[in-house]
Short mmCIF file of C-alpha atoms and ligand atoms in Angstrom, two decimals:
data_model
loop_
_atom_site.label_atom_id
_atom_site.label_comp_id
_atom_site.label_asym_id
_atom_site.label_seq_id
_atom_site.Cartn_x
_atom_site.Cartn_y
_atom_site.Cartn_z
CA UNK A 1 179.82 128.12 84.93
CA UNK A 2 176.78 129.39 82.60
CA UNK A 3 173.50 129.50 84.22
CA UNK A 4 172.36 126.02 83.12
CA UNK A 5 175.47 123.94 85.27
CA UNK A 6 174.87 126.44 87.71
CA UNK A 7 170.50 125.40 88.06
CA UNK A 8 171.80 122.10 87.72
CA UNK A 9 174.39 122.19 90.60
CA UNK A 10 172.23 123.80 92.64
CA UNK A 11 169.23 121.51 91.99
CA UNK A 12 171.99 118.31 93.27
CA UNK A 13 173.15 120.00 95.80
CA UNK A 14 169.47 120.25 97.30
CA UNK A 15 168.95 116.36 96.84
CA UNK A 16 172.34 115.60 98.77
CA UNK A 17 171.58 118.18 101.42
CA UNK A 18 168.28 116.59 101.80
CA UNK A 19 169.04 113.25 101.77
CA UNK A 20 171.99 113.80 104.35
CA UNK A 21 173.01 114.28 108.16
CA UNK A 22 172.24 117.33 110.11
CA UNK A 23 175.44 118.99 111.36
CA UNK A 24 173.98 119.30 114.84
CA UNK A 25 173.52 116.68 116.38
CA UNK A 26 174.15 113.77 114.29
CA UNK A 27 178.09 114.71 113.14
CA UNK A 28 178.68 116.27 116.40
CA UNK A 29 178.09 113.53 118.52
CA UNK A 30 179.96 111.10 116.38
CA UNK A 31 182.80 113.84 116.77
CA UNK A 32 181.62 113.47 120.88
CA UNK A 33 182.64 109.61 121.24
CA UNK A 34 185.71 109.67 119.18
CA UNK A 35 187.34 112.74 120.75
CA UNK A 36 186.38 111.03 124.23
CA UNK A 37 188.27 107.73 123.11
CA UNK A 38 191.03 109.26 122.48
CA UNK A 39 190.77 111.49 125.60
CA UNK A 40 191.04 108.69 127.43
CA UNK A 41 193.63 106.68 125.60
CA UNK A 42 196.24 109.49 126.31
CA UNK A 43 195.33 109.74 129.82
CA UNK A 44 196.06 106.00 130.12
CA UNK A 45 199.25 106.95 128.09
CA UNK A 46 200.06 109.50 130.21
CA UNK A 47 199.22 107.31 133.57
CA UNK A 48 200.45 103.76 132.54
CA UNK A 49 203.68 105.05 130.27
CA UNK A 50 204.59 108.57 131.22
CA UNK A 51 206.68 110.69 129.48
CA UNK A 52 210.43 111.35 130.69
CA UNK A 53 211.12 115.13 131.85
CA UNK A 54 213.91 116.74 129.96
CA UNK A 55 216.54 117.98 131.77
CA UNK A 56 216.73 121.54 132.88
CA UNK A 57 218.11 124.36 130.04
CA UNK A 58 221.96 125.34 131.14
CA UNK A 59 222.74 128.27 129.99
CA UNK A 60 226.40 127.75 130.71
CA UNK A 61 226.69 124.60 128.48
CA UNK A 62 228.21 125.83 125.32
CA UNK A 63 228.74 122.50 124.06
CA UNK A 64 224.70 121.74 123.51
CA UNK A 65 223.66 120.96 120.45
CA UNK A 66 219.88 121.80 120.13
CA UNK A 67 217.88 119.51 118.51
CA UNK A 68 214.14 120.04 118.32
CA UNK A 69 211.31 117.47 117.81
CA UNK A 70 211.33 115.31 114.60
CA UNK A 71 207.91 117.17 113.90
CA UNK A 72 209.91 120.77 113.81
CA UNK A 73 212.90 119.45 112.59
CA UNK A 74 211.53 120.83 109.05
CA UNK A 75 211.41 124.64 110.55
CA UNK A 76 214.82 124.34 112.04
CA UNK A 77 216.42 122.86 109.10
CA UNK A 78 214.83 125.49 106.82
CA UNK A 79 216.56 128.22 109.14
CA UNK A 80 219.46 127.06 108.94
CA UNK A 81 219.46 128.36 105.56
CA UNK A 82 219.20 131.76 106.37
CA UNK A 83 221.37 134.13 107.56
CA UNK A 84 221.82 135.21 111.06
CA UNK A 85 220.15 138.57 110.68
CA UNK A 86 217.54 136.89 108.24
CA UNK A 87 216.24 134.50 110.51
CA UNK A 88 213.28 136.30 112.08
CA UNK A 89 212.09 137.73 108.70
CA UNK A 90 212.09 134.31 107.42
CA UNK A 91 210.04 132.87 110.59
CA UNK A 92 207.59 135.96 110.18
CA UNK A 93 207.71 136.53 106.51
CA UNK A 94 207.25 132.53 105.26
CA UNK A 95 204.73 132.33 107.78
CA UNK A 96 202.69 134.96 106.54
CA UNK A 97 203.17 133.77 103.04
CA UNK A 98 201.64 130.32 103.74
CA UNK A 99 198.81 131.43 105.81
CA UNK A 100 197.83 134.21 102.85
CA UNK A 101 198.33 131.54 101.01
CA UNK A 102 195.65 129.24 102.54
CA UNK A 103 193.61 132.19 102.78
CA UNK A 104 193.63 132.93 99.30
CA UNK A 105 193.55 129.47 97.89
CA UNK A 106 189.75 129.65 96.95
CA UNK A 107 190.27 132.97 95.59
CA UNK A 108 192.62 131.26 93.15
CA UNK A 109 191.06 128.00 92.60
CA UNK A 110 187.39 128.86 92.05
CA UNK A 111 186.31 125.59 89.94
CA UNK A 112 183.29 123.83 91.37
CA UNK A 113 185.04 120.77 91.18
CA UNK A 114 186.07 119.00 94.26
CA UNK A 115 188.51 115.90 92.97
CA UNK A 116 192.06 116.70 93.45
CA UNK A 117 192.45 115.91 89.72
CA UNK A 118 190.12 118.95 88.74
CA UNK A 119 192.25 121.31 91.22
CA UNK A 120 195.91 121.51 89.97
CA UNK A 121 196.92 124.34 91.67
CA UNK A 122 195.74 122.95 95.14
CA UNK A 123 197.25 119.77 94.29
CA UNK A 124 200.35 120.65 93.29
CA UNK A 125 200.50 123.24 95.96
CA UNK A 126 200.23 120.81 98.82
CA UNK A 127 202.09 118.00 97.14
CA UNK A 128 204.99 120.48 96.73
CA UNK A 129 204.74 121.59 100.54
CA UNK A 130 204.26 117.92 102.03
CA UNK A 131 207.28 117.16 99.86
CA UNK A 132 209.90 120.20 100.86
CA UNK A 133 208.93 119.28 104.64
CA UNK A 134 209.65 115.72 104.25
CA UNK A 135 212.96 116.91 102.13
CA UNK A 136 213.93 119.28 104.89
CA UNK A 137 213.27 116.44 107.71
CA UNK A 138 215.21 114.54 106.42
CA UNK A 139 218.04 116.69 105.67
CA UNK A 140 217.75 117.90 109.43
CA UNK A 141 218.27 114.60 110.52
CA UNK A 142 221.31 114.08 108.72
CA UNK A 143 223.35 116.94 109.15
CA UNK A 144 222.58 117.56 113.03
CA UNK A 145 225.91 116.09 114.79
CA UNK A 146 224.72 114.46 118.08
CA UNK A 147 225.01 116.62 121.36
CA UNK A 148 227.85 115.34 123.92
CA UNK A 149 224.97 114.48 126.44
CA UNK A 150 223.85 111.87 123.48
CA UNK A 151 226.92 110.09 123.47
CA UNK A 152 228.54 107.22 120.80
CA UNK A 153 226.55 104.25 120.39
CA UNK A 154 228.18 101.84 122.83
CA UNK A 155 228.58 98.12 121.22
CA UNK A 156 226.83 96.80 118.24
CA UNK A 157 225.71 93.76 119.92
CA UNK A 158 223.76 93.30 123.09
CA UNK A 159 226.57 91.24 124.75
CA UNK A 160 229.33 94.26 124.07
CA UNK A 161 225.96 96.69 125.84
CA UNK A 162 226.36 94.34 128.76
CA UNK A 163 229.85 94.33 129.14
CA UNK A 164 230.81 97.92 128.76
CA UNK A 165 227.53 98.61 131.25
CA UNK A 166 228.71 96.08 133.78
CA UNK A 167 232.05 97.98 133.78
CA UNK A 168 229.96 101.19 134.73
CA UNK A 169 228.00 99.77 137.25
CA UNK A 170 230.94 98.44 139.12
CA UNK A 171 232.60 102.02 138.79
CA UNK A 172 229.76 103.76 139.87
CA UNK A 173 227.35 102.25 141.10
CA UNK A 174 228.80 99.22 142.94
CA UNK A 175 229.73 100.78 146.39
CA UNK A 176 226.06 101.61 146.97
CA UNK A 177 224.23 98.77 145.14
CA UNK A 178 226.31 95.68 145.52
CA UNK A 179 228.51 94.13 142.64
CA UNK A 180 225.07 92.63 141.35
CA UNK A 181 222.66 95.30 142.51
CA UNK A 182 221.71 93.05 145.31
CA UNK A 183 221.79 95.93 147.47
CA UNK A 184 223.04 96.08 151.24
CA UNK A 185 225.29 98.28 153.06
CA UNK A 186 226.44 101.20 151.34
CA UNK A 187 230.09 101.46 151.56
CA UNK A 188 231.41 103.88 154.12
CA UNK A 189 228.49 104.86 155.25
CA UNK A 190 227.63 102.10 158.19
CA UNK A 191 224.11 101.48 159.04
CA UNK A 192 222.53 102.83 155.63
CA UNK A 193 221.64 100.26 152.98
CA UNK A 194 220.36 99.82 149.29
CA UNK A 195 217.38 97.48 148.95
CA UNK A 196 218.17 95.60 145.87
CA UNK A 197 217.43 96.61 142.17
CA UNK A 198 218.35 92.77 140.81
CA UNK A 199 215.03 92.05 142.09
CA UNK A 200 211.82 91.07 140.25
CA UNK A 201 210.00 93.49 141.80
CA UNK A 202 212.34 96.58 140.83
CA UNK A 203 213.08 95.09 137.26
CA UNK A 204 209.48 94.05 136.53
CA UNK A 205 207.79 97.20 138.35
CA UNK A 206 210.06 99.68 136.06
CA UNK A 207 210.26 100.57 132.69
CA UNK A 208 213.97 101.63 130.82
CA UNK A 209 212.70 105.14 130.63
CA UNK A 210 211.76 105.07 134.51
CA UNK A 211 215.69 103.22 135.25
CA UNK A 212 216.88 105.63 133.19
CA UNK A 213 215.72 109.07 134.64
CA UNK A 214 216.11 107.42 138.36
CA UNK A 215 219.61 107.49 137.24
CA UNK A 216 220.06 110.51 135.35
CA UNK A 217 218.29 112.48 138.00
CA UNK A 218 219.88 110.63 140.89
CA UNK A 219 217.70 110.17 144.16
CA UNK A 220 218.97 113.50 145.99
CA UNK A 221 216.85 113.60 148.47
CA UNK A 222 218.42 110.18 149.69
CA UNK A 223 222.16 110.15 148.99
CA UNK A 224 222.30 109.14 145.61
CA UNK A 225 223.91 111.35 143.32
CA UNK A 226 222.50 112.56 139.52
CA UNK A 227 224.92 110.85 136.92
CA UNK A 228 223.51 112.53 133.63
CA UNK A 229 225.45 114.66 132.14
CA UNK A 230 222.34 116.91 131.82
CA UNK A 231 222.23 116.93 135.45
CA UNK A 232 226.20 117.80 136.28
CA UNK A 233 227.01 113.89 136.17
CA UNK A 234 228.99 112.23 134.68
CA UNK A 235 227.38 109.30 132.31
CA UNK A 236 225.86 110.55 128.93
CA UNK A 237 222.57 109.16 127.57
CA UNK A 238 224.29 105.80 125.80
CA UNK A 239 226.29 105.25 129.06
CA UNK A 240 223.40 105.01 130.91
CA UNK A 241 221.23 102.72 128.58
CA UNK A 242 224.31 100.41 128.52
CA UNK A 243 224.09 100.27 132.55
CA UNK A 244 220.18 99.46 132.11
CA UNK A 245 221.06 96.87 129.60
CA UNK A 246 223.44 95.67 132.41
CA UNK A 247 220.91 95.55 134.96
CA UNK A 248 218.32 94.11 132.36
CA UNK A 249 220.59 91.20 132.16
CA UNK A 250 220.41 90.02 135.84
CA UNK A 251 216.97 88.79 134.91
CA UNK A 252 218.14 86.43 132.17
CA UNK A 253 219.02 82.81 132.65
CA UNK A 254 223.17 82.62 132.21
CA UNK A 255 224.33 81.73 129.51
CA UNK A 256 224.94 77.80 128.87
CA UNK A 257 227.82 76.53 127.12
CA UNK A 258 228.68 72.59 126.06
CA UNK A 259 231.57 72.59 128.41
CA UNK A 260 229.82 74.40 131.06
CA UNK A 261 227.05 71.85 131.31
CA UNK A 262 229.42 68.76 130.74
CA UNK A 263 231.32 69.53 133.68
CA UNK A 264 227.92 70.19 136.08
CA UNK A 265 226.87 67.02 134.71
CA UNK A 266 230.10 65.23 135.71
CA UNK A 267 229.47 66.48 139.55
CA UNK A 268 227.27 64.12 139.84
CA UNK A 269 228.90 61.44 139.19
CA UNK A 270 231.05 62.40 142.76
CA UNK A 271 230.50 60.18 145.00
CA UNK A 272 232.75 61.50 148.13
CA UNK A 273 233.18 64.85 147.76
CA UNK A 274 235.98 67.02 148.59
CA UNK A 275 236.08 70.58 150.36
CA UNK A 276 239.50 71.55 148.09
CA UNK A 277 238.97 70.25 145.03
CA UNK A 278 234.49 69.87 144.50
CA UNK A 279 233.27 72.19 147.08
CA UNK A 280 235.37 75.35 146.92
CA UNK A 281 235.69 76.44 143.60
CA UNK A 282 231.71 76.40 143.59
CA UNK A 283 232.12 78.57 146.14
CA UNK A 284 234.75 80.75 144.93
CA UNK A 285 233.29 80.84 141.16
CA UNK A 286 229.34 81.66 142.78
CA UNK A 287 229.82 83.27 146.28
CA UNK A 288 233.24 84.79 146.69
CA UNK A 289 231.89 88.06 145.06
CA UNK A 290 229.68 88.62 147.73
CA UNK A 291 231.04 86.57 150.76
CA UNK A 292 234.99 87.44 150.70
CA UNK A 293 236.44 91.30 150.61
CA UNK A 294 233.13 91.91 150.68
CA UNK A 295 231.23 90.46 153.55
CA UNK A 296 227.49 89.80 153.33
CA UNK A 297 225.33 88.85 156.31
CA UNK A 298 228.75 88.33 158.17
CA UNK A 299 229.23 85.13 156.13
CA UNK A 300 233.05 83.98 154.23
CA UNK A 301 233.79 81.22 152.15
CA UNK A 302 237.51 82.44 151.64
CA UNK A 303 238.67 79.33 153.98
CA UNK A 304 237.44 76.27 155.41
CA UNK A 305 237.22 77.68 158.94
CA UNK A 306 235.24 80.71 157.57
CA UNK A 307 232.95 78.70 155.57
CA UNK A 308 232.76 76.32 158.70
CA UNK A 309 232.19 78.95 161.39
CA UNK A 310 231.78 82.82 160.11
CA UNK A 311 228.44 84.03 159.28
CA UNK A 312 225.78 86.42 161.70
CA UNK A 313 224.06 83.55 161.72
CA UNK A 314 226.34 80.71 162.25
CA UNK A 315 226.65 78.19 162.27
CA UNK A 316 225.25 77.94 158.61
CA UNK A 317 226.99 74.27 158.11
CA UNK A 318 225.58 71.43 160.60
CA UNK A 319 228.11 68.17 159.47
CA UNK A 320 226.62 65.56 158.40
CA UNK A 321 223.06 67.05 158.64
CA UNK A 322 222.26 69.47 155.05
CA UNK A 323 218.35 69.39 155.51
CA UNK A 324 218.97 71.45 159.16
CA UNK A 325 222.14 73.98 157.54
CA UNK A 326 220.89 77.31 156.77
CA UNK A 327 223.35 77.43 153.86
CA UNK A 328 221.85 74.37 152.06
CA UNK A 329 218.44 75.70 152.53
CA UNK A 330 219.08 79.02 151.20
CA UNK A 331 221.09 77.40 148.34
CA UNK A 332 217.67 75.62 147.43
CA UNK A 333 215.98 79.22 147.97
CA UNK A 334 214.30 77.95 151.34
CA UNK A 335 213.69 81.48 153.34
CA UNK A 336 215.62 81.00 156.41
CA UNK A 337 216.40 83.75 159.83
CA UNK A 338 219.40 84.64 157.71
CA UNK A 339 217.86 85.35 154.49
CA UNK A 340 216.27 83.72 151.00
CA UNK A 341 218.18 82.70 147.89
CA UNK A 342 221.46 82.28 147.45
CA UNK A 343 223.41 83.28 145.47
CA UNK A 344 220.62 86.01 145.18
CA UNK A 345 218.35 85.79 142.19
CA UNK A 346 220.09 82.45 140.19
CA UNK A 347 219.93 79.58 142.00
CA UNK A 348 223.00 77.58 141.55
CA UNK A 349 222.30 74.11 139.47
CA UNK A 350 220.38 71.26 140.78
CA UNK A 351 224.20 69.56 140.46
CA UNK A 352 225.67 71.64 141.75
CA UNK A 353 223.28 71.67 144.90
CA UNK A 354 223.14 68.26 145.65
CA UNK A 355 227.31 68.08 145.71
CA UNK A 356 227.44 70.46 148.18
CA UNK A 357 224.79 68.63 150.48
CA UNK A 358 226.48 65.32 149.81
CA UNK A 359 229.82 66.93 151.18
CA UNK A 360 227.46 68.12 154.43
CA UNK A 361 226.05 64.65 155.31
CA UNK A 362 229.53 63.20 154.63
CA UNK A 363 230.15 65.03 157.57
CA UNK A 364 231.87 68.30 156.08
CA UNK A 365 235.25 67.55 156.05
CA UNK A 366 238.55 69.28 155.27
CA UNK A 367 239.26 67.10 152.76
C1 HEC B 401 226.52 106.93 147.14
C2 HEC B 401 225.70 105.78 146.98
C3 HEC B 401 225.02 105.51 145.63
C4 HEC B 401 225.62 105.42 144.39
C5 HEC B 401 227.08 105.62 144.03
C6 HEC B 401 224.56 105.05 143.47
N1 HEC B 401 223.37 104.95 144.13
FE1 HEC B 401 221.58 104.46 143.33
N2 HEC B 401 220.67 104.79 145.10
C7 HEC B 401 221.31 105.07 146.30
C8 HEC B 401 220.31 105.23 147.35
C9 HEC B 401 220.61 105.51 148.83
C10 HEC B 401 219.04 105.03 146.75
C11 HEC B 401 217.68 105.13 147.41
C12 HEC B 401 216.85 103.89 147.28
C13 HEC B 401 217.32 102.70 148.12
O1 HEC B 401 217.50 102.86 149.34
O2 HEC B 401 217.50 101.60 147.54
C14 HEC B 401 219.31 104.76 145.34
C15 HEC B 401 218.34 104.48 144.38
C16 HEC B 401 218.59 104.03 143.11
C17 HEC B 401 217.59 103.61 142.18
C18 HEC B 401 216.10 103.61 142.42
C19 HEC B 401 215.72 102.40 143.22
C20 HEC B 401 214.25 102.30 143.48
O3 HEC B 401 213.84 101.26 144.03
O4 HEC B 401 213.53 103.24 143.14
C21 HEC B 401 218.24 103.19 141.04
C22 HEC B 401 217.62 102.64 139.77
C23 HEC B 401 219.63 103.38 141.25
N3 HEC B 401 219.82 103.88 142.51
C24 HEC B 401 220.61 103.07 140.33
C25 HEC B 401 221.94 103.45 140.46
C26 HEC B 401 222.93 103.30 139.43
C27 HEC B 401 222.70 102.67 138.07
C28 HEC B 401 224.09 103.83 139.92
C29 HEC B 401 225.41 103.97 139.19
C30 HEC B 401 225.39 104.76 137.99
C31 HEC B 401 223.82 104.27 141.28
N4 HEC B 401 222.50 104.03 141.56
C32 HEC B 401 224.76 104.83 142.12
C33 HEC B 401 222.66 105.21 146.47
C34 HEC B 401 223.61 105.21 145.46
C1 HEC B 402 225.41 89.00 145.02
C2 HEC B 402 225.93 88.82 146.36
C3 HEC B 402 225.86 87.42 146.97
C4 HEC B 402 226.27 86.25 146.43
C5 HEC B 402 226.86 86.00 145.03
C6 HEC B 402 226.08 85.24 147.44
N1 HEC B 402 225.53 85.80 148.56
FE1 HEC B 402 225.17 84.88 150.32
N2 HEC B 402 224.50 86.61 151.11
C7 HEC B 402 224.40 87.80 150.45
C8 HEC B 402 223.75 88.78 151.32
C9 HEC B 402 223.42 90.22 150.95
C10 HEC B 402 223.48 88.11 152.53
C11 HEC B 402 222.82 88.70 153.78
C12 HEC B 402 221.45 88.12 153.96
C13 HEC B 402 220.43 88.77 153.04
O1 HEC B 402 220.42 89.98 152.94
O2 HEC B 402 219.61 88.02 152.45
C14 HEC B 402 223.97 86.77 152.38
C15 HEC B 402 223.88 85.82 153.36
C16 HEC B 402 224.37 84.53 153.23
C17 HEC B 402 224.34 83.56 154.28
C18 HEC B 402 223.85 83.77 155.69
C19 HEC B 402 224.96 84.25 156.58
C20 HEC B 402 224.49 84.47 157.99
O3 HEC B 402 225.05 83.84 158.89
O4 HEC B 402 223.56 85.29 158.19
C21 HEC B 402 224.88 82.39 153.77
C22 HEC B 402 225.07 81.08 154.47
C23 HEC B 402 225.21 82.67 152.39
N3 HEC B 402 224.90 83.97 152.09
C24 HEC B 402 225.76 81.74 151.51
C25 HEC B 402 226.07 82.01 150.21
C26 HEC B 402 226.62 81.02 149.32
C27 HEC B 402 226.94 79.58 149.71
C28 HEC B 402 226.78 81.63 148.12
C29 HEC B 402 227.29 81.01 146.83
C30 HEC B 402 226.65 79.78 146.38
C31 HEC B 402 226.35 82.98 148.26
N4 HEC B 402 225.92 83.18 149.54
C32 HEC B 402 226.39 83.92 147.26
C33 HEC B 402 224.85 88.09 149.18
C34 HEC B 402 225.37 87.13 148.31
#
């Protein structure tokens, strides 16, 4: 610069000083209100969406693949390049080359000019850098094999996630939560019960990431187990989202097919029901589950008499009267001394309904 550009710069540099905003406190306080918004957006993050705990380090478990955050995964790839012994003089030693480096980049580039096109060495410095860490990403990505507490993707589709989570659930879960998470008595332990997790209020009131540490983590201090592997369980992280997808799927409508709704349709065209052939396999297809090896609320439809006469309530059938049987009002999801819905959750069809209160006022027959 000869002493002309340099009067010259100077001279501009006055006129945009004066014509601009003072440091302190115009920028500041525009720094103020946008540092305080988004303050306040992570602590309604951090409130409203929380952030899962990992699980614990275990030293013992030699099969752990480490795997930092996507944001690192540039450092630990570019390790992985050197040696053992290497390692540490490449943390220290690249370190201290790129902070010189920053440190010394006006010392190098000492043009006035500000554009990136007037500042090759800057430019092509940082493109270079933003580059190799994008490169090494990447590459990190790729050739990290997925830790055993990962697990294989279960399923392609949602309908194979459901399945092979179902299967889970009724291994592992079942005894303490019901077959459909309705909840109840835990098995072989009288007296102690489950409140249900098919509910809307447990379903609704929880996100995946919630579900999915309740089960990795177990609920010690009240008889539930941990199942993560993480945790000493058994169930790795795509086992588990497979049960949630499971669980997920007790608050969707079942699936209709042609035939399905043909043959509803066709029940009302049943005039004079009968028990054998109308009544029961409702009752074996939509309650049996619940109301046979397993006995809820004292209640089995395995046989006329039981239908007739079991229950904690009973009796849950009056013949020939539907609007005063507790069965026909908790069919239509009327709350009753012996409980709400049922089958709990999804209500059997209107069809389907009405048959079975048409057998009642025909006097609920053996027929
Ligand atoms: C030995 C019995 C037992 C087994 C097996 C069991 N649980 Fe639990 N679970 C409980 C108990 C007891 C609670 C405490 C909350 C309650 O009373 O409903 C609980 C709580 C939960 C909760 C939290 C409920 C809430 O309202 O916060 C979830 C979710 C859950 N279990 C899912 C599962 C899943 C999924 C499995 C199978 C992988 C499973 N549980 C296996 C007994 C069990
Ligand atoms: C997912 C399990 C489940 C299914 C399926 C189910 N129930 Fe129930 N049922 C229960 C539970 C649990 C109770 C106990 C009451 C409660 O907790 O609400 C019960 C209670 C009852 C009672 C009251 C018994 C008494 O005397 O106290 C009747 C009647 C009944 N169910 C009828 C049916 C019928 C009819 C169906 C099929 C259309 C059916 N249930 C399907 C779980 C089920």
């Amino acid at each position: 610069m000869n002493s002309e550009e340099k009067q010259d710069y100077l001279k501009r540099y006055k006129e945009k000083k004066a014509e601009g905003e003072l440091f302190w406190p115009d920028a500041i306080s525009k720094d103020a209100v946008v540092s305080l918004a988004i303050f306040v957006v992570l602590i309604c993050l951090a409130v409203f969406a929380g952030v899962p705990s990992e699980p614990p380090a275990n030293p013992s478990d030699t099969a752990y693949i480490p795997r930092p955050e996507w944001y690192f995964m540039w450092a630990f790839q570019l390790l992985k390049y050197f040696p053992g012994q290497f390692e540490g003089i490449a943390i220290v030693g690249l370190g201290l080359v790129i902070v010189v480096g920053l440190f010394g980049l006006p010392f190098f580039d000492r043009g006035p000019k500000r554009h990136p096109r007037n500042r090759p060495i800057a430019t092509v410095a940082m493109i270079l850098i933003v580059a190799a860490m994008a490169f090494l990403s990447i590459q990190g990505v790729v050739t990290t094999p997925v830790s055993e507490a990962e697990g294989k993707i279960i399923g392609g589709t949602k309908a194979e996630q459901v399945t092979a989570g179902g299967e889970l659930f009724a291994e592992h879960c079942a005894d303490c939560h019901g077959a459909d998470g309705e909840g109840g008595e835990i098995k072989d332990k009288p007296g102690e019960v489950t409140a249900p997790l098919n509910s809307d209020d447990f379903l609704i009131g929880h996100f995946d990431d919630t579900i999915f540490q309740l089960i990795s983590y177990g609920q010690p201090g009240e008889g539930m187990q941990a199942f993560g592997l993480a945790y000493g369980g058994a169930l790795n992280d795509q086992e588990i989202r497979a049960i949630i997808t499971f669980m997920r799927s007790w608050a969707e409508p079942e699936e209709e097919t042609p035939a399905g709704n043909e043959a509803v349709a066709d029940l009302a065209k049943i005039e004079n029901p009968s028990f054998a052939k109308d009544v029961k396999p409702i009752f074996d297809a939509k309650c049996l589950n619940c109301h046979g090896k397993r006995v809820k609320g004292g209640y089995k439809v395995d046989t006329y008499d039981n239908v007739m006469t079991s229950g904690d309530n009973a009796p849950v059938i009056v013949a020939g009267d539907a609007a005063n049987s507790t069965l026909a009002k908790m069919l239509r999801g009327i709350k009753t001394p012996a409980g709400g819905q049922m089958p709990p959750g999804k209500p059997l069809k209107p069809a389907q309904i009405d048959l079975i209160e048409r057998w009642i006022n025909q006097g609920a027959q053996n027929n």
